[in-house]
Short mmCIF file of C-alpha atoms and ligand atoms in Angstrom, two decimals:
data_model
loop_
_atom_site.label_atom_id
_atom_site.label_comp_id
_atom_site.label_asym_id
_atom_site.label_seq_id
_atom_site.Cartn_x
_atom_site.Cartn_y
_atom_site.Cartn_z
CA UNK D 13 178.56 -59.30 36.99
CA UNK D 14 177.15 -60.11 33.65
CA UNK D 15 178.79 -63.10 31.86
CA UNK D 16 179.22 -62.79 28.08
CA UNK D 17 179.52 -65.80 25.66
CA UNK D 18 180.73 -65.50 22.21
CA UNK D 19 178.72 -67.74 19.92
CA UNK D 20 180.74 -70.80 18.54
CA UNK D 21 184.11 -69.49 19.56
CA UNK D 22 184.59 -70.90 22.93
CA UNK D 23 185.14 -67.49 24.68
CA UNK D 24 183.44 -66.25 27.76
CA UNK D 25 184.22 -63.09 29.68
CA UNK D 26 182.80 -61.12 32.63
CA UNK D 27 181.64 -57.55 32.05
CA UNK D 28 182.19 -55.20 34.97
CA UNK D 29 179.55 -52.58 35.64
CA UNK D 30 179.53 -49.62 33.44
CA UNK D 31 181.64 -51.41 30.71
CA UNK D 32 180.77 -51.96 27.28
CA UNK D 33 181.04 -55.27 25.43
CA UNK D 34 184.38 -54.25 23.70
CA UNK D 35 186.18 -53.00 26.59
CA UNK D 36 185.20 -55.92 28.76
CA UNK D 37 186.39 -58.36 25.97
CA UNK D 38 189.68 -56.50 25.49
CA UNK D 39 190.35 -56.48 29.27
CA UNK D 40 189.77 -60.22 29.11
CA UNK D 41 192.48 -60.43 26.41
CA UNK D 42 190.24 -61.29 23.44
CA UNK D 43 190.82 -60.24 19.88
CA UNK D 44 187.95 -58.24 19.52
CA UNK D 45 187.78 -56.04 16.18
CA UNK D 46 187.62 -52.40 16.72
CA UNK D 47 189.29 -49.07 15.67
CA UNK D 48 187.95 -45.95 17.22
CA UNK D 49 186.15 -47.13 20.40
CA UNK D 50 183.70 -44.11 19.91
CA UNK D 51 180.85 -45.30 17.86
CA UNK D 52 182.07 -43.71 14.61
CA UNK D 53 183.97 -46.54 12.28
CA UNK D 54 181.62 -49.43 12.58
CA UNK D 55 184.51 -52.05 12.95
CA UNK D 56 183.06 -53.40 16.20
CA UNK D 57 179.61 -54.33 14.78
CA UNK D 58 178.25 -57.73 16.29
CA UNK D 59 174.97 -59.34 16.90
CA UNK D 60 173.28 -59.98 20.26
CA UNK D 61 171.77 -63.55 20.17
CA UNK D 62 170.56 -63.87 23.84
CA UNK D 63 170.22 -61.29 26.59
CA UNK D 64 169.27 -57.81 27.21
CA UNK D 65 171.44 -54.93 26.36
CA UNK D 66 171.54 -51.20 26.43
CA UNK D 67 172.70 -49.03 23.70
CA UNK D 68 174.48 -45.97 25.14
CA UNK D 69 174.22 -44.08 21.53
CA UNK D 70 171.43 -45.29 19.48
CA UNK D 71 172.21 -42.68 16.78
CA UNK D 72 175.93 -43.52 16.49
CA UNK D 73 177.32 -43.06 12.92
CA UNK D 74 179.02 -46.37 13.02
CA UNK D 75 175.66 -48.30 12.22
CA UNK D 76 173.77 -47.94 8.99
CA UNK D 77 170.09 -48.18 8.98
CA UNK D 78 170.55 -51.64 7.36
CA UNK D 79 172.59 -52.76 10.30
CA UNK D 80 169.93 -51.52 12.54
CA UNK D 81 167.23 -53.25 10.80
CA UNK D 82 169.23 -56.54 10.94
CA UNK D 83 169.57 -56.15 14.80
CA UNK D 84 173.28 -55.35 14.67
CA UNK D 85 175.00 -53.33 17.47
CA UNK D 86 178.12 -51.54 18.15
CA UNK D 87 180.13 -53.56 20.88
CA UNK D 88 181.82 -50.24 21.83
CA UNK D 89 178.35 -48.58 22.58
CA UNK D 90 176.68 -51.54 24.02
CA UNK D 91 176.36 -52.58 27.72
CA UNK D 92 174.75 -55.77 28.82
CA UNK D 93 172.12 -55.69 31.20
CA UNK D 94 172.67 -59.30 32.29
CA UNK D 95 174.23 -62.47 30.88
CA UNK D 96 174.27 -62.35 27.17
CA UNK D 97 175.48 -64.45 24.05
CA UNK D 98 176.79 -62.32 21.07
CA UNK D 99 178.06 -63.21 17.73
CA UNK D 100 181.27 -61.79 16.19
CA UNK D 101 184.69 -63.20 14.75
CA UNK D 102 187.56 -63.19 17.10
CA UNK D 103 190.90 -62.47 15.59
CA UNK D 104 193.93 -63.79 17.67
CA UNK D 105 196.25 -61.50 15.68
CA UNK D 106 194.74 -58.50 17.33
CA UNK D 107 194.53 -59.71 20.93
CA UNK D 108 195.71 -56.88 23.06
CA UNK D 109 199.40 -56.87 23.96
CA UNK D 110 198.63 -54.54 26.98
CA UNK D 111 195.18 -55.14 28.41
CA UNK D 112 193.44 -51.88 29.09
CA UNK D 113 192.67 -50.80 32.74
CA UNK D 114 190.97 -47.90 34.41
CA UNK D 115 193.03 -45.36 36.36
CA UNK D 116 192.64 -41.95 37.99
CA UNK D 117 195.13 -39.27 36.64
CA UNK D 118 195.75 -35.68 37.69
CA UNK D 119 196.59 -32.80 35.34
CA UNK D 120 200.35 -32.06 35.92
CA UNK D 121 201.14 -29.47 33.13
CA UNK D 122 200.03 -27.67 30.06
CA UNK D 123 202.13 -26.42 27.16
CA UNK D 124 201.04 -24.43 24.02
CA UNK D 125 202.18 -26.48 20.84
CA UNK D 126 200.46 -24.26 18.08
CA UNK D 127 197.72 -21.68 18.07
CA UNK D 128 195.24 -24.28 18.60
CA UNK D 129 197.05 -27.55 19.79
CA UNK D 130 198.04 -27.86 23.41
CA UNK D 131 200.04 -30.53 25.32
CA UNK D 132 198.19 -31.95 28.49
CA UNK D 133 200.33 -33.85 30.76
CA UNK D 134 198.68 -36.17 33.26
CA UNK D 135 200.01 -38.47 35.81
CA UNK D 136 198.54 -41.54 37.39
CA UNK D 137 199.75 -43.61 40.28
CA UNK D 138 199.92 -46.64 38.20
CA UNK D 139 202.67 -47.07 35.47
CA UNK D 140 201.78 -45.65 32.03
CA UNK D 141 201.54 -49.04 30.29
CA UNK D 142 201.04 -48.80 26.57
CA UNK D 143 202.58 -49.22 23.09
CA UNK D 144 203.79 -46.13 21.19
CA UNK D 145 200.89 -45.20 18.97
CA UNK D 146 198.13 -46.15 21.19
CA UNK D 147 195.21 -44.03 22.75
CA UNK D 148 193.30 -43.81 25.85
CA UNK D 149 189.63 -42.78 26.82
CA UNK D 150 189.56 -39.63 29.00
CA UNK D 151 186.51 -39.17 31.29
CA UNK D 152 186.48 -35.37 31.90
CA UNK D 153 184.38 -33.67 34.58
CA UNK D 154 180.95 -32.31 33.49
CA UNK D 155 180.90 -34.72 30.29
CA UNK D 156 178.76 -37.73 30.18
CA UNK D 157 180.72 -39.46 27.53
CA UNK D 158 184.52 -40.13 27.29
CA UNK D 159 186.86 -39.06 24.47
CA UNK D 160 189.65 -40.87 22.61
CA UNK D 161 193.28 -39.21 22.79
CA UNK D 162 196.37 -40.52 21.81
CA UNK D 163 199.51 -40.53 23.90
CA UNK D 164 202.59 -38.49 22.58
CA UNK D 165 205.19 -39.80 24.70
CA UNK D 166 206.63 -43.39 25.49
CA UNK D 167 205.34 -45.87 28.26
CA UNK D 168 206.82 -45.14 31.58
CA UNK D 169 207.04 -46.36 35.21
CA UNK D 170 206.45 -42.88 36.48
CA UNK D 171 202.73 -42.85 35.20
CA UNK D 172 203.16 -39.82 32.85
CA UNK D 173 200.62 -39.62 29.93
CA UNK D 174 201.31 -36.80 27.33
CA UNK D 175 198.38 -35.73 24.98
CA UNK D 176 198.37 -33.32 22.12
CA UNK D 177 194.83 -31.95 21.93
CA UNK D 178 193.57 -29.55 19.26
CA UNK D 179 190.76 -27.17 20.33
CA UNK D 180 187.45 -27.56 18.64
CA UNK D 181 185.34 -24.63 19.18
CA UNK D 182 182.25 -25.59 21.02
CA UNK D 183 183.55 -29.20 21.55
CA UNK D 184 182.72 -30.70 24.77
CA UNK D 185 186.09 -32.22 25.85
CA UNK D 186 188.32 -29.82 24.14
CA UNK D 187 186.59 -26.79 25.74
CA UNK D 188 186.66 -28.47 29.20
CA UNK D 189 190.43 -29.17 28.84
CA UNK D 190 191.28 -25.77 27.37
CA UNK D 191 188.99 -23.60 29.65
CA UNK D 192 188.00 -25.51 32.77
CA UNK D 193 190.56 -27.95 34.12
CA UNK D 194 193.11 -26.70 36.40
CA UNK D 195 196.39 -28.29 37.42
CA UNK D 196 195.76 -30.96 39.94
CA UNK D 197 192.26 -31.82 38.48
CA UNK D 198 191.45 -35.40 38.49
CA UNK D 199 190.17 -37.34 35.55
CA UNK D 200 189.31 -40.98 34.59
CA UNK D 201 191.89 -42.65 32.11
CA UNK D 202 191.03 -45.80 30.53
CA UNK D 203 193.40 -47.71 28.22
CA UNK D 204 195.42 -48.32 26.23
CA UNK D 205 193.38 -48.89 23.01
CA UNK D 206 194.19 -48.77 19.30
CA UNK D 207 195.89 -51.27 16.85
CA UNK D 208 198.23 -48.70 15.11
CA UNK D 209 201.06 -49.16 17.54
CA UNK D 210 204.83 -49.62 16.54
CA UNK D 211 205.95 -53.10 15.22
CA UNK D 212 209.38 -53.64 16.24
CA UNK D 213 209.71 -56.85 14.23
CA UNK D 214 209.24 -55.37 10.95
CA UNK D 215 212.56 -55.10 8.93
CA UNK D 216 211.27 -52.15 6.98
CA UNK D 217 211.86 -48.49 6.87
CA UNK D 218 209.10 -46.53 8.64
CA UNK D 219 206.87 -43.85 7.52
CA UNK D 220 204.64 -41.69 9.89
CA UNK D 221 202.01 -39.47 8.37
CA UNK D 222 200.06 -37.11 10.53
CA UNK D 223 197.43 -34.45 9.80
CA UNK D 224 196.04 -31.89 12.37
CA UNK D 225 195.82 -33.63 15.89
CA UNK D 226 197.23 -36.83 14.53
CA UNK D 227 200.56 -35.46 15.60
CA UNK D 228 200.51 -37.16 19.10
CA UNK D 229 200.47 -40.96 18.09
CA UNK D 230 203.13 -40.30 15.43
CA UNK D 231 205.40 -38.54 17.67
CA UNK D 232 205.08 -41.59 19.91
CA UNK D 233 205.85 -44.00 17.19
CA UNK D 234 208.91 -42.08 16.06
CA UNK D 235 210.14 -41.66 19.73
CA UNK D 236 209.71 -45.58 20.00
CA UNK D 237 211.76 -45.96 17.00
CA UNK D 238 214.57 -43.95 18.46
CA UNK D 239 214.46 -45.59 21.93
CA UNK D 240 214.37 -49.28 20.72
CA UNK D 241 217.86 -50.70 20.39
CA UNK D 242 216.65 -53.17 17.70
CA UNK D 243 215.52 -50.50 15.40
CA UNK D 244 218.73 -48.36 15.76
CA UNK D 245 219.58 -46.53 12.48
CA UNK D 246 216.32 -47.53 11.05
CA UNK D 247 215.10 -44.69 8.58
CA UNK D 248 211.96 -42.74 9.59
CA UNK D 249 210.23 -40.36 7.17
CA UNK D 250 207.83 -38.24 9.15
CA UNK D 251 205.27 -36.16 7.18
CA UNK D 252 202.94 -33.57 8.86
CA UNK D 253 200.17 -32.03 6.99
CA UNK D 254 198.33 -28.84 8.28
CA UNK D 255 195.90 -26.35 6.65
CA UNK D 256 197.98 -23.15 7.04
CA UNK D 257 201.79 -22.51 8.01
CA UNK D 258 200.49 -21.79 11.48
CA UNK D 259 199.30 -25.33 11.85
CA UNK D 260 202.72 -26.76 11.14
CA UNK D 261 204.44 -28.65 14.09
CA UNK D 262 206.42 -31.61 15.36
CA UNK D 263 209.83 -30.78 13.96
CA UNK D 264 211.31 -29.64 17.33
CA UNK D 265 210.39 -32.95 18.93
CA UNK D 266 211.84 -34.88 16.11
CA UNK D 267 214.77 -32.77 16.17
CA UNK D 268 215.58 -33.79 19.71
CA UNK D 269 215.70 -37.46 18.78
CA UNK D 270 219.15 -39.17 18.04
CA UNK D 271 219.65 -39.53 14.45
CA UNK D 272 217.59 -36.64 13.14
CA UNK D 273 218.81 -35.43 9.81
CA UNK D 274 220.52 -38.87 9.01
CA UNK D 275 217.97 -41.45 9.86
CA UNK D 276 214.90 -39.42 10.81
CA UNK D 277 213.66 -36.82 8.30
CA UNK D 278 210.81 -34.21 8.74
CA UNK D 279 208.71 -33.17 5.85
CA UNK D 280 205.53 -30.77 6.01
CA UNK D 281 202.90 -29.60 3.62
CA UNK D 282 200.20 -26.81 3.84
CA UNK D 283 196.86 -27.36 1.95
CA UNK D 284 195.67 -23.85 1.87
CA UNK D 285 197.57 -22.40 -1.14
CA UNK D 286 196.06 -18.71 -0.36
CA UNK D 287 197.22 -18.88 3.31
CA UNK D 288 200.44 -20.35 2.41
CA UNK D 289 201.36 -17.35 -0.10
CA UNK D 290 199.96 -14.77 2.48
CA UNK D 291 202.47 -16.17 5.06
CA UNK D 292 205.31 -16.38 2.73
CA UNK D 293 205.39 -20.22 3.06
CA UNK D 294 208.28 -21.55 0.93
CA UNK D 295 207.75 -25.23 1.59
CA UNK D 296 205.30 -27.77 -0.13
CA UNK D 297 201.55 -26.73 -0.84
CA UNK D 298 198.96 -29.37 -1.41
CA UNK D 299 197.53 -32.58 0.21
CA UNK D 300 199.85 -34.52 2.43
CA UNK D 301 199.49 -37.65 0.20
CA UNK D 302 201.01 -35.90 -2.75
CA UNK D 303 204.07 -35.03 -0.73
CA UNK D 304 204.38 -38.53 0.51
CA UNK D 305 204.19 -39.91 -2.89
CA UNK D 306 206.91 -37.40 -4.56
CA UNK D 307 209.12 -37.64 -1.61
CA UNK D 308 209.33 -41.35 -1.12
CA UNK D 309 209.36 -42.31 -4.83
CA UNK D 310 210.48 -46.05 -5.18
CA UNK D 311 211.07 -46.33 -1.56
CA UNK D 312 207.03 -46.22 -1.00
CA UNK D 313 206.65 -49.68 -2.00
CA UNK D 314 208.89 -51.25 0.68
CA UNK D 315 208.11 -49.20 3.86
CA UNK D 316 205.84 -49.75 6.73
CA UNK D 317 203.33 -46.98 7.23
CA UNK D 318 201.66 -45.47 10.31
CA UNK D 319 198.90 -42.77 9.88
CA UNK D 320 196.73 -40.66 12.20
CA UNK D 321 194.49 -37.81 11.40
CA UNK D 322 191.15 -36.84 10.02
CA UNK D 323 189.19 -39.62 8.13
CA UNK D 324 189.54 -37.64 4.56
CA UNK D 325 193.32 -37.71 4.99
CA UNK D 326 193.48 -41.34 5.98
CA UNK D 327 191.24 -42.43 3.33
CA UNK D 328 193.24 -40.43 0.62
CA UNK D 329 196.26 -42.33 1.96
CA UNK D 330 194.73 -45.74 1.96
CA UNK D 331 193.78 -45.04 -1.71
CA UNK D 332 197.40 -44.05 -2.69
CA UNK D 333 199.05 -47.01 -0.88
CA UNK D 334 196.37 -49.85 -1.27
CA UNK D 335 194.88 -49.02 -4.52
CA UNK D 336 197.42 -47.07 -6.43
CA UNK D 337 200.69 -48.84 -5.00
CA UNK D 338 199.14 -52.18 -4.19
CA UNK D 339 200.72 -52.34 -0.60
CA UNK D 340 199.06 -55.13 1.47
CA UNK D 341 196.82 -53.77 4.47
CA UNK D 342 199.09 -55.35 7.14
CA UNK D 343 201.83 -52.86 6.11
CA UNK D 344 199.41 -49.94 6.81
CA UNK D 345 198.60 -49.03 10.48
CA UNK D 346 196.17 -46.25 11.17
CA UNK D 347 193.89 -44.39 13.46
CA UNK D 348 191.02 -42.12 12.02
CA UNK D 349 190.27 -39.29 14.51
CA UNK D 350 186.51 -39.05 14.24
C1 FAD V 3 191.37 -43.09 18.10
C2 FAD V 3 191.10 -41.61 18.28
C3 FAD V 3 192.29 -41.05 18.79
C4 FAD V 3 192.21 -39.63 18.81
N1 FAD V 3 193.35 -38.81 19.38
C5 FAD V 3 193.22 -37.63 19.38
C6 FAD V 3 194.39 -36.54 19.86
O1 FAD V 3 195.46 -37.30 20.19
N2 FAD V 3 194.18 -35.52 19.76
C7 FAD V 3 192.97 -34.72 19.62
O2 FAD V 3 192.98 -33.46 19.65
N3 FAD V 3 191.97 -35.53 19.08
C8 FAD V 3 192.04 -36.66 19.01
N4 FAD V 3 190.78 -37.36 18.75
C9 FAD V 3 189.54 -36.82 18.58
C10 FAD V 3 188.88 -36.54 19.88
O3 FAD V 3 188.49 -37.85 20.48
C11 FAD V 3 187.67 -35.57 19.87
O4 FAD V 3 186.71 -36.23 18.92
C12 FAD V 3 187.86 -34.19 19.58
O5 FAD V 3 188.94 -33.71 20.71
C13 FAD V 3 186.71 -33.39 19.68
O6 FAD V 3 186.06 -33.66 20.92
P1 FAD V 3 185.14 -32.64 21.64
O7 FAD V 3 184.39 -33.21 22.91
O8 FAD V 3 185.98 -31.28 21.74
O9 FAD V 3 184.06 -32.21 20.54
P2 FAD V 3 182.46 -32.80 20.42
O10 FAD V 3 181.89 -32.31 19.14
O11 FAD V 3 181.68 -32.30 21.60
O12 FAD V 3 182.55 -34.43 20.33
C14 FAD V 3 183.53 -34.91 19.49
C15 FAD V 3 182.92 -36.39 19.27
O13 FAD V 3 182.62 -36.99 20.46
C16 FAD V 3 181.42 -37.84 20.22
N5 FAD V 3 180.26 -37.55 21.00
C17 FAD V 3 180.01 -36.17 21.32
N6 FAD V 3 178.89 -36.23 22.00
C18 FAD V 3 178.32 -37.38 22.20
C19 FAD V 3 177.39 -38.16 22.54
N7 FAD V 3 176.34 -37.36 23.43
N8 FAD V 3 177.20 -39.39 22.58
C20 FAD V 3 178.25 -40.04 21.93
N9 FAD V 3 179.29 -39.54 21.49
C21 FAD V 3 179.25 -38.21 21.47
C22 FAD V 3 181.02 -37.76 18.66
O14 FAD V 3 181.87 -38.83 18.05
C23 FAD V 3 181.51 -36.45 18.34
O15 FAD V 3 182.03 -36.37 17.11
C24 FAD V 3 190.87 -38.87 18.50
C25 FAD V 3 189.77 -39.56 18.15
C26 FAD V 3 189.97 -40.83 18.13
C27 FAD V 3 188.64 -41.82 17.45
S1 FES V 4 185.19 -49.34 17.30
FE1 FES V 4 183.12 -49.32 17.73
S2 FES V 4 182.36 -47.90 16.01
FE2 FES V 4 184.56 -47.72 16.07
#
């Protein structure tokens, strides 16, 4: 098994066959920087100083031409072919709380949520060990690459993993899930991953903001707040942004939580004004960040934020929170769904 040394950081780890540098480092408990795990964000860039490696996605958008000229690689897309020495900055603050592991899981149930989002429930023999807000990498039959999907439920000993997946027309994984996978079918499930997990030690009110398929991890965070005795009575403002009224979802699940309407509040906005008028939508129209700002008012400055959804939504919210309202980055936890 290849042995990987991190230059000048006194850290060495084994890389199991088929693992990338990133996943092996996280399995060893190291604070390797990353976000998406799928080659898109660029957060896991590093340098290979010694040793041979294979790049599983040479065109990955997470690397610029300049990065490539400088010999940088993405740790999430790089497999060592033997022992290697790499250079990156470990951060002890991001060491995985739950170390990721590979499992087999079987499809147990499928439920419609909206016209294009379905809930897929998988069951594994091993416990479903993760923090609310994290994601797993699913290896689906017939696809050579795994995809990232966030859990919507809470960790549990029964091995249940609930995902909310949006159908992408022509998309490899979503078409496999929506059209091909039958109950009982086996898949590979590797996780948990992701840094946008619920912080139970923060004294602040909590704001969850989801767009599109970003619903799943935000539901998990809200459910985590409701289930955590130390957070009893904590205010949660849950925002959901969709393009049309038919996309709006999440309220029934929140309404099932203790404290809904008192401590837990749901807000939704639709961005397509024509579709909203055609459907007789009487709620808010516009991008979700505008609704967040107008609803929270002065409370915005003192809250802890969790965000999940398409990169433009997350970037508009970062602009609002960090640039306009000067919130420190450690109060904003997010996953961009590339
Ligand atoms: C952290 C994270 C969490 C996510 N959580 C959810 C969720 O809870 N629900 C949800 O619906 N979606 C989620 N997504 C999006 C999801 O992972 C998929 O991108 C989406 O379902 C579309 O996948 P697809 O296979 O159907 O589409 P495709 O267009 O086939 O693939 C989508 C992406 O997979 C990658 N990819 C495709 N082919 C290759 C290849 N040959 N080599 C390398 N990479 C390739 C590319 O990044 C591409 O953009 C999440 C994404 C991330 C990063
Ligand atoms: S974590 Fe590797 S590119 Fe996002």
